JSON list of C-alpha atoms in Angstrom, two decimals:
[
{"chain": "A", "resi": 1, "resn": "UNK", "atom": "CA", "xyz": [92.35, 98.15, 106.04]},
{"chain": "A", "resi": 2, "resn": "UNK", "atom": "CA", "xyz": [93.57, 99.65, 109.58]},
{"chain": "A", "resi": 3, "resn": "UNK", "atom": "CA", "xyz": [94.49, 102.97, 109.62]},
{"chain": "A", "resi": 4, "resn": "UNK", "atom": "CA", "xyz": [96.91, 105.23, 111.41]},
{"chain": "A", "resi": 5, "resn": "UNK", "atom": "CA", "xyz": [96.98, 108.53, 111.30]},
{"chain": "A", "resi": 6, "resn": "UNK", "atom": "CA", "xyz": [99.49, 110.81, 112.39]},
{"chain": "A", "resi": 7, "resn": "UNK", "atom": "CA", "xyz": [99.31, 114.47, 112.67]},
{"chain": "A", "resi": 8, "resn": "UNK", "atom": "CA", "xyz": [100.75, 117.02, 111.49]},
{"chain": "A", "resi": 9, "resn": "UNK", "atom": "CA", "xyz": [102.57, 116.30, 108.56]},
{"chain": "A", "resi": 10, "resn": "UNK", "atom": "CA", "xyz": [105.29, 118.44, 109.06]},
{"chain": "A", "resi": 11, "resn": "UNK", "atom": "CA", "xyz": [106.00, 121.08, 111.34]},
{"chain": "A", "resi": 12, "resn": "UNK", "atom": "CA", "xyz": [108.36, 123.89, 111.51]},
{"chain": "A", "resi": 13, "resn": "UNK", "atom": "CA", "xyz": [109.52, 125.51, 114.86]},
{"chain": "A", "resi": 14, "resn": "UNK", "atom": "CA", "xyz": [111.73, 127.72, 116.94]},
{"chain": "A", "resi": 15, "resn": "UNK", "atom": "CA", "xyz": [114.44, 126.28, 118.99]},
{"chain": "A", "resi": 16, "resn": "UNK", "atom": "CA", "xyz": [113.80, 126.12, 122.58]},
{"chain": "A", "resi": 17, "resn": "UNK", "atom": "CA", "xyz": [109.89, 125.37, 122.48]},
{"chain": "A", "resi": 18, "resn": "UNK", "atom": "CA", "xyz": [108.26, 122.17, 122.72]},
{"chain": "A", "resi": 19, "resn": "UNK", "atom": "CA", "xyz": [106.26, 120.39, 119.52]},
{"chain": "A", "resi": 20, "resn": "UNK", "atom": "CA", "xyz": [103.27, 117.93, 120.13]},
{"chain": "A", "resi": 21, "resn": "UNK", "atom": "CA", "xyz": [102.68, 115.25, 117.34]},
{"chain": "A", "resi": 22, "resn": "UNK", "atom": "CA", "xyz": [99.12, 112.63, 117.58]},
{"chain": "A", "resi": 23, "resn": "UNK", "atom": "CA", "xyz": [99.26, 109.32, 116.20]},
{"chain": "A", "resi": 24, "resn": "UNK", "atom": "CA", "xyz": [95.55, 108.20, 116.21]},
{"chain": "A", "resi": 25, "resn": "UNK", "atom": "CA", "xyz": [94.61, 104.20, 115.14]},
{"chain": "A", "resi": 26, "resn": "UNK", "atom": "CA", "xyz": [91.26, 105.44, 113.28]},
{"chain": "A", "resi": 27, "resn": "UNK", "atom": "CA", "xyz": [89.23, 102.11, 112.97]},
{"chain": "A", "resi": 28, "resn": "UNK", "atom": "CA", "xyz": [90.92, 99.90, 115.63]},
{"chain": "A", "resi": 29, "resn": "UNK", "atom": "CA", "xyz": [91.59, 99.98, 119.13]},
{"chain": "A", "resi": 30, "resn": "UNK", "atom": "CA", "xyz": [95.61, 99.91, 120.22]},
{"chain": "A", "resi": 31, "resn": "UNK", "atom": "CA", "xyz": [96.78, 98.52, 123.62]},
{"chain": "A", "resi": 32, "resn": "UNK", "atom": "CA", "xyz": [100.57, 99.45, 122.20]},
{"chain": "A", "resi": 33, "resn": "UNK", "atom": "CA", "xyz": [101.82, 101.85, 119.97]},
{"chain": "A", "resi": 34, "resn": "UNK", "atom": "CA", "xyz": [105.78, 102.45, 118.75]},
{"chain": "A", "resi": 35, "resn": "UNK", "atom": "CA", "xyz": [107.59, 105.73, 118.23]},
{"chain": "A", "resi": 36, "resn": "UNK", "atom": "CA", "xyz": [110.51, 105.44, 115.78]},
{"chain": "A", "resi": 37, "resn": "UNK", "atom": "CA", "xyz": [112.74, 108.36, 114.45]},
{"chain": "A", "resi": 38, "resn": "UNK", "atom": "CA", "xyz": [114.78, 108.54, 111.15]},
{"chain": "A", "resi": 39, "resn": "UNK", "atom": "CA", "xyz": [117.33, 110.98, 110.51]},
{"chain": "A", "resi": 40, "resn": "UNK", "atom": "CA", "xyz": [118.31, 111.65, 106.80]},
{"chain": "A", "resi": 41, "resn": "UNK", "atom": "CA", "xyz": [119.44, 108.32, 104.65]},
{"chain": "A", "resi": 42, "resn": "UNK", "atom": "CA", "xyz": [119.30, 106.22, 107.97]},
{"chain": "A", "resi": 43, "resn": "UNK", "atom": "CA", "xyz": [116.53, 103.33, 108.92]},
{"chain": "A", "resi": 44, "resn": "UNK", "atom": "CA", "xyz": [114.40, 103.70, 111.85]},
{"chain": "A", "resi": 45, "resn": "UNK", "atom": "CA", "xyz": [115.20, 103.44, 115.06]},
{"chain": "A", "resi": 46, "resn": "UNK", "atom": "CA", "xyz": [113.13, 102.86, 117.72]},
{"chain": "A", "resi": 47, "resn": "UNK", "atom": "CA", "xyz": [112.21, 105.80, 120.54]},
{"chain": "A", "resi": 48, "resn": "UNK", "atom": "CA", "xyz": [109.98, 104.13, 122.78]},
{"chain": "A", "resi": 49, "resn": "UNK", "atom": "CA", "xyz": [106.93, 101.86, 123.56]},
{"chain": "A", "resi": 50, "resn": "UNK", "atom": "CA", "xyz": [103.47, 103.58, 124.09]},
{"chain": "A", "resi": 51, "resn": "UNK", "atom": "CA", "xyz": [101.19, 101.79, 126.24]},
{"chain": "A", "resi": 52, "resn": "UNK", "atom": "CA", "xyz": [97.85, 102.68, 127.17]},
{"chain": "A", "resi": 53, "resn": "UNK", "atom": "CA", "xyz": [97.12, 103.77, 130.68]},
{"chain": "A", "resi": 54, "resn": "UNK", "atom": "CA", "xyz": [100.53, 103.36, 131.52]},
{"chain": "A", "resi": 55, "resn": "UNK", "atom": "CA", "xyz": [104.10, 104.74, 131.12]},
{"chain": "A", "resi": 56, "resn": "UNK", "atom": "CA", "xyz": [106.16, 104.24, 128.31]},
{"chain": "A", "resi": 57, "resn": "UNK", "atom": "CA", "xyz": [108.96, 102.57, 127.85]},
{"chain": "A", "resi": 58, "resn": "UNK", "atom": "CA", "xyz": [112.02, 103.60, 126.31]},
{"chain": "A", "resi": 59, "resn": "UNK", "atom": "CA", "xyz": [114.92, 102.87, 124.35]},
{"chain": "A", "resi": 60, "resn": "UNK", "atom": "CA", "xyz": [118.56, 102.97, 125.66]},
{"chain": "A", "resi": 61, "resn": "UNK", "atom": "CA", "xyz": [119.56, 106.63, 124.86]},
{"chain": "A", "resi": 62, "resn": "UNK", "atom": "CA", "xyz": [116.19, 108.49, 124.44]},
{"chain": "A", "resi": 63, "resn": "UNK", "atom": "CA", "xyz": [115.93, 110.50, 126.77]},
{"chain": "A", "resi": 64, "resn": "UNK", "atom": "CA", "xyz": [112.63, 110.31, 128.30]},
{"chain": "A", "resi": 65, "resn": "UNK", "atom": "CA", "xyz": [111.99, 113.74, 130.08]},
{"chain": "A", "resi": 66, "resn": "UNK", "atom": "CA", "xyz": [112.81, 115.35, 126.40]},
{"chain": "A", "resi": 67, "resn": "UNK", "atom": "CA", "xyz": [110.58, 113.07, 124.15]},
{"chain": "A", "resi": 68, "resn": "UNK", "atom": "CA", "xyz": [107.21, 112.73, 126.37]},
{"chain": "A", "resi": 69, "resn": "UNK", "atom": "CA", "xyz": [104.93, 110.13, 125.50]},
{"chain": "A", "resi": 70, "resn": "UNK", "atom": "CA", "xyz": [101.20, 109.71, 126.46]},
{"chain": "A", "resi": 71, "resn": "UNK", "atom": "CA", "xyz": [98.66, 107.05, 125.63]},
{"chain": "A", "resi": 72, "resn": "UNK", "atom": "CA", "xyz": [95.17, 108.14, 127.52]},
{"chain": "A", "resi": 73, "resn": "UNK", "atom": "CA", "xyz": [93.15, 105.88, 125.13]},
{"chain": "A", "resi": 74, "resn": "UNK", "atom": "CA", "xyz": [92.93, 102.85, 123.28]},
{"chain": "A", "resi": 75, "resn": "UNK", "atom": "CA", "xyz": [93.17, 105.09, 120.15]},
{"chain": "A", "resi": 76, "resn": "UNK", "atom": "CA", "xyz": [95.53, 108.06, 120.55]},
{"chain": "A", "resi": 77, "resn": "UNK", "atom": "CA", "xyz": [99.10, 108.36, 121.57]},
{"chain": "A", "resi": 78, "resn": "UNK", "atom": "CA", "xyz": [101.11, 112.12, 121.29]},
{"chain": "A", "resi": 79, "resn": "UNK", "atom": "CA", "xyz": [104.87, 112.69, 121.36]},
{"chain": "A", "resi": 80, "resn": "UNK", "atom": "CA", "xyz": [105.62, 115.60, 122.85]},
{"chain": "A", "resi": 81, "resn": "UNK", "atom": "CA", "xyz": [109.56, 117.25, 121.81]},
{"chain": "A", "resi": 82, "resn": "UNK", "atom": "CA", "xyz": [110.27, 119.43, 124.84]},
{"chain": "A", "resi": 83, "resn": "UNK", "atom": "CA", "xyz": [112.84, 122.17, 124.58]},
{"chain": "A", "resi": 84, "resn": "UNK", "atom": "CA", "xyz": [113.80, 121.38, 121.18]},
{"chain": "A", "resi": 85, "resn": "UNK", "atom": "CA", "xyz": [116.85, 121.93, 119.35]},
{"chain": "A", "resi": 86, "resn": "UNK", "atom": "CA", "xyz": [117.94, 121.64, 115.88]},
{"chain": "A", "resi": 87, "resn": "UNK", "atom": "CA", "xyz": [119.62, 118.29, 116.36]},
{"chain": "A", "resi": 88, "resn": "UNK", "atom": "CA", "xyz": [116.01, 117.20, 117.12]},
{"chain": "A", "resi": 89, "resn": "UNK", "atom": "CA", "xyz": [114.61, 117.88, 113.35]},
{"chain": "A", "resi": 90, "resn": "UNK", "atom": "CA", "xyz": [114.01, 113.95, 112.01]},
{"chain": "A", "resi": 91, "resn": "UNK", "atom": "CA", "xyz": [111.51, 112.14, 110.51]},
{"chain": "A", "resi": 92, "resn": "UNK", "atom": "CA", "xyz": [108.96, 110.68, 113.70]},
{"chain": "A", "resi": 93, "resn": "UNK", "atom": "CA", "xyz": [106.94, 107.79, 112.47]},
{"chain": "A", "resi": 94, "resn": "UNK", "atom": "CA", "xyz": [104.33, 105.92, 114.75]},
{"chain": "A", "resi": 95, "resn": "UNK", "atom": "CA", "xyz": [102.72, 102.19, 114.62]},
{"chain": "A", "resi": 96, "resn": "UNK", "atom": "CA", "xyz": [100.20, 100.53, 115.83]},
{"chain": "A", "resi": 97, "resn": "UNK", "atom": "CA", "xyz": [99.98, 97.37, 116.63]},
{"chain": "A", "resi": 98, "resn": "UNK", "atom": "CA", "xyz": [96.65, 95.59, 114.69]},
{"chain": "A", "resi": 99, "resn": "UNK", "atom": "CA", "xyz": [95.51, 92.31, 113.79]},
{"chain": "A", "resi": 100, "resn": "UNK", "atom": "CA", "xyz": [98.36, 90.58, 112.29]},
{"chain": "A", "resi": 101, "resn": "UNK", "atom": "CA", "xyz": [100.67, 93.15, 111.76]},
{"chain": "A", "resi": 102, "resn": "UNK", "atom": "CA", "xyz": [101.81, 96.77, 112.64]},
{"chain": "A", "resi": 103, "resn": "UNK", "atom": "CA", "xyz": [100.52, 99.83, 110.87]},
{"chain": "A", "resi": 104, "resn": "UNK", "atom": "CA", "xyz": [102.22, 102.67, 110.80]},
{"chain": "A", "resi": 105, "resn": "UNK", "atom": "CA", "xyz": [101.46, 106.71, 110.23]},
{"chain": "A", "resi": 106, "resn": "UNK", "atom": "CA", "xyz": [102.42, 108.73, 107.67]},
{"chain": "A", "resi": 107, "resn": "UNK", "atom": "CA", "xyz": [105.50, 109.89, 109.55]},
{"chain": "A", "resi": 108, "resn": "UNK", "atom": "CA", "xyz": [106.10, 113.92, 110.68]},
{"chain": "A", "resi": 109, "resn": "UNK", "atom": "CA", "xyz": [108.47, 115.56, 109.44]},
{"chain": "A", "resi": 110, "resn": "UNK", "atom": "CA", "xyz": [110.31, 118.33, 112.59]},
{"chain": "A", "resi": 111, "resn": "UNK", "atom": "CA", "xyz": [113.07, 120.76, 111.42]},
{"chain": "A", "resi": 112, "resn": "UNK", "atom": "CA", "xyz": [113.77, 123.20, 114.24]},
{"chain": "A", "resi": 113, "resn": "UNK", "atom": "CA", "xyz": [115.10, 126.69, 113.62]},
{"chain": "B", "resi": 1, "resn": "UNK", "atom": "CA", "xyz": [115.28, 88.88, 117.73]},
{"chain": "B", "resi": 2, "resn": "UNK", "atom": "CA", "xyz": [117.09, 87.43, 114.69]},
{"chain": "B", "resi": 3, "resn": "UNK", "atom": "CA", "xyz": [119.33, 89.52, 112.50]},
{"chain": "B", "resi": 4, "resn": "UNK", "atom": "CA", "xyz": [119.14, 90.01, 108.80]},
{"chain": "B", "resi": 5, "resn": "UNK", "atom": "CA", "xyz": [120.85, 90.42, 106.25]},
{"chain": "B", "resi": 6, "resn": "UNK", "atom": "CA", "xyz": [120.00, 92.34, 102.64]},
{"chain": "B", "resi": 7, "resn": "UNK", "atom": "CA", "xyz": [121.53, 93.47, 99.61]},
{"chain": "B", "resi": 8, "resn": "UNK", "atom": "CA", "xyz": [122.19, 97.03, 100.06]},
{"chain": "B", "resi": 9, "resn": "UNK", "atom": "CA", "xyz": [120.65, 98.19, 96.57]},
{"chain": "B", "resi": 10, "resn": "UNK", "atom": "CA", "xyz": [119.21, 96.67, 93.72]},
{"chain": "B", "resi": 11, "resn": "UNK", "atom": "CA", "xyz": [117.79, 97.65, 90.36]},
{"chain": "B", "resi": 12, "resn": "UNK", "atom": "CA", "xyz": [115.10, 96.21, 88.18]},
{"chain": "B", "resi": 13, "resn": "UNK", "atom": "CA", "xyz": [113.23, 97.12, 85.15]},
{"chain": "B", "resi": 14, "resn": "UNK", "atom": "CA", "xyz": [109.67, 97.97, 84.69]},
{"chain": "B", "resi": 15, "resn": "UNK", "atom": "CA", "xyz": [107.59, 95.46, 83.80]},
{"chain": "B", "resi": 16, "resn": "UNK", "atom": "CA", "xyz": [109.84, 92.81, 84.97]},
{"chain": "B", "resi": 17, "resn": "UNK", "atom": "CA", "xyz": [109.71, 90.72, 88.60]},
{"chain": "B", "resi": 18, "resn": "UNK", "atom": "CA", "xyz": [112.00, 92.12, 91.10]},
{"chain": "B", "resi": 19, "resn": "UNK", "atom": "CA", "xyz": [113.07, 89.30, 93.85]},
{"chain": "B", "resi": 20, "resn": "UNK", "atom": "CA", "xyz": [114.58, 90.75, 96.45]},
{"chain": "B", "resi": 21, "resn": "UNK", "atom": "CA", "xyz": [116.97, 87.96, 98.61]},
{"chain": "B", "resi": 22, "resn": "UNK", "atom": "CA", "xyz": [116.72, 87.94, 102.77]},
{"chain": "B", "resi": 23, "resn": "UNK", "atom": "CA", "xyz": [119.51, 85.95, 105.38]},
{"chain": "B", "resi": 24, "resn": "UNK", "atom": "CA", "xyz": [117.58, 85.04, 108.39]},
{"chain": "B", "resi": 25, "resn": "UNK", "atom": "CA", "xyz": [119.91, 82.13, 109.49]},
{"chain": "B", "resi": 26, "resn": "UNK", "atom": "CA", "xyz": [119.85, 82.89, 113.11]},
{"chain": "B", "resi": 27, "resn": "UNK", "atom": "CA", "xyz": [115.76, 82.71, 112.98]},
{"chain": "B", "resi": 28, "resn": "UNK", "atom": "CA", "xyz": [113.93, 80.84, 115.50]},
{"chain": "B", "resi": 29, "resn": "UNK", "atom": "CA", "xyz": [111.39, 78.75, 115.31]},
{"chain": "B", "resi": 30, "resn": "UNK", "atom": "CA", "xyz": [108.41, 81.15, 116.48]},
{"chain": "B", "resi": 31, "resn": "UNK", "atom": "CA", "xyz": [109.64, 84.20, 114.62]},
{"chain": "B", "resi": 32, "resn": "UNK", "atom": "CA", "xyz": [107.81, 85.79, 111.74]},
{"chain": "B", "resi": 33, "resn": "UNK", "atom": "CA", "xyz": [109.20, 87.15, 108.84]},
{"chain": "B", "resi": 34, "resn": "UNK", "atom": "CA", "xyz": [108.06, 90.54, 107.71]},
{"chain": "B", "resi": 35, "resn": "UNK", "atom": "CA", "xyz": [108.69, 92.47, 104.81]},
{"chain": "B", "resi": 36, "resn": "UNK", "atom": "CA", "xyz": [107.73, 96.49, 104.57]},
{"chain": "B", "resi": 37, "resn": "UNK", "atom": "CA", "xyz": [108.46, 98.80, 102.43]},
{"chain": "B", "resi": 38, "resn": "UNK", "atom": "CA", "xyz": [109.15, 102.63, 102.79]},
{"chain": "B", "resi": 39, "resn": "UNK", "atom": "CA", "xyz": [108.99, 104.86, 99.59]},
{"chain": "B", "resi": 40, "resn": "UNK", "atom": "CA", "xyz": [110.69, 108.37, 99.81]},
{"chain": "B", "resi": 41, "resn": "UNK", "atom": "CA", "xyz": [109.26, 110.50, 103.40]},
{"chain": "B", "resi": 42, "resn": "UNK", "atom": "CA", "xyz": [106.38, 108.15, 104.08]},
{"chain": "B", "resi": 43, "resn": "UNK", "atom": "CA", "xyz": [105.93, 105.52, 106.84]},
{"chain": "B", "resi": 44, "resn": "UNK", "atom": "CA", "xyz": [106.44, 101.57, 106.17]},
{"chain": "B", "resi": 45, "resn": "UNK", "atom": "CA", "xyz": [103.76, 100.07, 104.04]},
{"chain": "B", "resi": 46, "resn": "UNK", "atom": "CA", "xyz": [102.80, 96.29, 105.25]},
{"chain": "B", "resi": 47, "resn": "UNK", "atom": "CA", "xyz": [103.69, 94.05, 102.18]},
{"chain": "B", "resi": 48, "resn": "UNK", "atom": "CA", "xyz": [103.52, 90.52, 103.29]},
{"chain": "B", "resi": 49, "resn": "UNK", "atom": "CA", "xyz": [104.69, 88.03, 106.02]},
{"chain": "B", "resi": 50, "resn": "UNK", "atom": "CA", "xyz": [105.12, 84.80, 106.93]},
{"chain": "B", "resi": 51, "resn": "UNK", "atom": "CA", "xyz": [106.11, 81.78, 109.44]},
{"chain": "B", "resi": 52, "resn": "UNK", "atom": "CA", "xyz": [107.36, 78.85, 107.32]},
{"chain": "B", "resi": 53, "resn": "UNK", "atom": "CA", "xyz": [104.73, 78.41, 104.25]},
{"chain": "B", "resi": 54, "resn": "UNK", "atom": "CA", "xyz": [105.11, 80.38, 100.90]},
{"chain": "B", "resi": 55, "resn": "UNK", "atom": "CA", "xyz": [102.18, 83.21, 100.96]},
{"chain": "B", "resi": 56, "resn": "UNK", "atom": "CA", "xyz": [101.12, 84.96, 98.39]},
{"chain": "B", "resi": 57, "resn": "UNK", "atom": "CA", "xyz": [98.99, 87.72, 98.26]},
{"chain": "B", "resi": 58, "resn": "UNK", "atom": "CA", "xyz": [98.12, 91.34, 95.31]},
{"chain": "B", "resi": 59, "resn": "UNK", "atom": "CA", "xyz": [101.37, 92.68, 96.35]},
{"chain": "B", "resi": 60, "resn": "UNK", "atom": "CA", "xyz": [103.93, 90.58, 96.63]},
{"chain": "B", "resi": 61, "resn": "UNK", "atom": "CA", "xyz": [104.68, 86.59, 96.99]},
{"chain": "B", "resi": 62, "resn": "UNK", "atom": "CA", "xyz": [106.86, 85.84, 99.76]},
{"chain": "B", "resi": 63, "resn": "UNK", "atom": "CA", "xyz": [108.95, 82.61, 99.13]},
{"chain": "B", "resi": 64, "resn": "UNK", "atom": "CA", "xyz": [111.01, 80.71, 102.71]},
{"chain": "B", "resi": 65, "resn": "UNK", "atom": "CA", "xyz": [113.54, 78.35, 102.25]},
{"chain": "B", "resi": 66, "resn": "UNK", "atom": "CA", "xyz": [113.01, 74.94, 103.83]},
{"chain": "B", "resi": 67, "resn": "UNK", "atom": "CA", "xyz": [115.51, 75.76, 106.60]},
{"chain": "B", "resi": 68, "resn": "UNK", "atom": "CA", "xyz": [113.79, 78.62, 107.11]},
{"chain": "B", "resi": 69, "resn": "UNK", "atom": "CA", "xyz": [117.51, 80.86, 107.00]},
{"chain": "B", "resi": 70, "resn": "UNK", "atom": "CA", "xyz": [116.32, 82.84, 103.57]},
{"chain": "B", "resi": 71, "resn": "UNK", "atom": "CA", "xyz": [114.02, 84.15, 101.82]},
{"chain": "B", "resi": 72, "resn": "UNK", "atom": "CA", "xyz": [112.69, 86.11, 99.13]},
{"chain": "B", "resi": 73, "resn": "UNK", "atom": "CA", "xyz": [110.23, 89.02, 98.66]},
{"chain": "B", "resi": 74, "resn": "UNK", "atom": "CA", "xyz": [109.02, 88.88, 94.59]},
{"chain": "B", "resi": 75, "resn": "UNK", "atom": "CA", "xyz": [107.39, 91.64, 93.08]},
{"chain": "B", "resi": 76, "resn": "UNK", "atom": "CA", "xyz": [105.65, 89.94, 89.75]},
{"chain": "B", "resi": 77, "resn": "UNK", "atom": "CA", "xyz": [105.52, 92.74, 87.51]},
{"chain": "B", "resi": 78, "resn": "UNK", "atom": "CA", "xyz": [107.36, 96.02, 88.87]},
{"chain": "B", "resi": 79, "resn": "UNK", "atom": "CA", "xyz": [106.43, 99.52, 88.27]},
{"chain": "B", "resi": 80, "resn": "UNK", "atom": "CA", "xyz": [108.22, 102.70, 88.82]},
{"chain": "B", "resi": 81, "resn": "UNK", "atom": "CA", "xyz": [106.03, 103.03, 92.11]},
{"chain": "B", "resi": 82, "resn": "UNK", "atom": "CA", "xyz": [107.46, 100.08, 93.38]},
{"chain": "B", "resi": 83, "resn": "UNK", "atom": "CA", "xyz": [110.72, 102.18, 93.90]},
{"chain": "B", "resi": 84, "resn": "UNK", "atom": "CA", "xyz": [111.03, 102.37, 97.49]},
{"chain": "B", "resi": 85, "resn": "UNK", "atom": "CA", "xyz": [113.70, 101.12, 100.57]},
{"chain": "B", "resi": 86, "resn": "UNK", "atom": "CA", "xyz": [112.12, 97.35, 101.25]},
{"chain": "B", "resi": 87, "resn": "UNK", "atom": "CA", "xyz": [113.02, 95.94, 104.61]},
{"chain": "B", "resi": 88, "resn": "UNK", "atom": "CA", "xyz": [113.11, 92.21, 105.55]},
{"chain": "B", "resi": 89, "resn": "UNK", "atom": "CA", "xyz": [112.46, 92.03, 109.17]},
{"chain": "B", "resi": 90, "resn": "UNK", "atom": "CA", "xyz": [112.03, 88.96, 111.85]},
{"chain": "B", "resi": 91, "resn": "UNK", "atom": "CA", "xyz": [109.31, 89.40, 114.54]},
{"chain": "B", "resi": 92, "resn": "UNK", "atom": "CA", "xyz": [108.48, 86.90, 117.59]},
{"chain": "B", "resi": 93, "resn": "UNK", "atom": "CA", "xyz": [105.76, 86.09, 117.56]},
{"chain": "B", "resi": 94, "resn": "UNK", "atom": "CA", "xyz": [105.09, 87.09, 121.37]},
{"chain": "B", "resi": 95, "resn": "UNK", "atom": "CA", "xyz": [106.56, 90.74, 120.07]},
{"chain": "B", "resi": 96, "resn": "UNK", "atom": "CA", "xyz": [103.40, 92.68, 119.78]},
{"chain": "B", "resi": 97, "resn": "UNK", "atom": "CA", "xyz": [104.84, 94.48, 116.53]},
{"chain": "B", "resi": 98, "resn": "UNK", "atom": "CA", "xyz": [107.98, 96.04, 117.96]},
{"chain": "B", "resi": 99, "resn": "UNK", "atom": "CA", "xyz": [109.99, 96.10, 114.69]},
{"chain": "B", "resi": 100, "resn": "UNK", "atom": "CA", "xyz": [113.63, 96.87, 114.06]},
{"chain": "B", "resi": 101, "resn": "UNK", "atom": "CA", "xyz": [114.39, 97.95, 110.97]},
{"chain": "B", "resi": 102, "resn": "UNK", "atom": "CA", "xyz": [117.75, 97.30, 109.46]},
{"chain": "B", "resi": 103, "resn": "UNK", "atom": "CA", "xyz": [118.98, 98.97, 106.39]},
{"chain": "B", "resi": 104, "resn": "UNK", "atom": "CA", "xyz": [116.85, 97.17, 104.15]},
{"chain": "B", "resi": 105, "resn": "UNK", "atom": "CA", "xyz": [117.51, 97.25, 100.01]},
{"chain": "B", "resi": 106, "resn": "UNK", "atom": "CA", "xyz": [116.78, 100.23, 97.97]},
{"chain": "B", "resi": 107, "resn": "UNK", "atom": "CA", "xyz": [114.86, 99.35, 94.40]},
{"chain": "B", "resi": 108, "resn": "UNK", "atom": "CA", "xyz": [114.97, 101.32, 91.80]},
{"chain": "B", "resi": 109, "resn": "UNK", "atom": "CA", "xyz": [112.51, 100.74, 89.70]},
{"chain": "B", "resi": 110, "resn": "UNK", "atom": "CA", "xyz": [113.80, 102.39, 85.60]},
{"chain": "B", "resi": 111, "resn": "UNK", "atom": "CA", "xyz": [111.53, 102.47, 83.30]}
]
């Protein structure tokens, strides 16, 4: 089946600097990708819409000069935590939207220091 | 998109079928209902979904009510890795996958 892939795992880092994390679709080609975050015992809540060759759209509250998105191709979209704090550490989970249904990473877990 | 509504938790023995109860009744007629699942720091896992037709499939069976306002997610024969938060969730179909996730139902699978 489709595959997402999401990269790293987890990350540690310092407060003030910025954190990158890749969501790849690995077999199929994605117009659209989500960004979700989940804090500790909470669902997931929706960050933004990733679409490719354009800019994203986000979600009421997110700000959107803190949590950079980019989608250059059909098959990769990064999230980019700029200037982050330790209110930022959460769970960041991407999808991708396939045939029939969305598919979604493994999720990446951020604690900031 | 249409709200639902789930038990907050559930438990279920091993071995056993676990049916897990979903309130759509606001759902229109071109929404898609979707059930994930999310065990313990992993992203949603795609069970099953469905418009208006019971579907089955080597997960789960996915039962809708008539009126299309409920509907139930059955695991036939649950085992402790089934223990996960499982999340009934109502799509448009013109969405393109942009999923909200409510609280969904924790199982606990006990051996």
């Amino acid at each position: 089946g489709a595959v997402v892939s999401q990269h790293p795992s987890w990350v540690i880092c310092k407060s003030g600097t910025s954190v990158k994390i890749e969501c790849r679709s690995l077999d199929f080609q994605a117009t659209t990708m989500f960004w979700y975050r989940q804090f500790p015992k909470q669902s997931l809540m929706l960050m933004a819409t990733s679409n490719e060759g354009s800019k994203a759209t986000y979600e009421q509250g997110v700000e959107k000069d803190k949590f950079l998105i980019n989608h250059a191709s059909l098959t990769l979209s990064t999230l980019t935590v700029t200037s982050a704090h330790p209110e930022d550490s959460s769970f960041y989970i991407c999808s991708a939207s396939g045939r029939l249904r969305a598919f979604f990473g493994q999720g990446t877990r951020l604690t900031v220091v | 998109d249409a709200k639902t509504t789930q038990p907050t938790s559930m438990d279920c023995a091993e071995g056993r079928a676990a049916n897990l109860p979903c309130n759509h009744s606001t759902i229109s007629g071109n929404e898609y209902v979707y059930w994930y699942r999310q065990i313990h720091s992993q992203g949603p896992q795609y069970i099953i979904h469905g418009l208006k037709n019971n579907e089955t499939n080597e997960m789960a069976s996915l039962i809708i009510t008539e009126d299309r306002k409920s509907s139930t997610l059955i695991l036939p024969h649950a085992t402790l890795r089934d223990t996960a938060v499982y999340y009934c969730i109502v799509r448009p179909r013109s969405n393109d996958y942009k999923l909200s996730f409510g609280a969904g139902t924790t199982v606990t699978v006990r051996a």
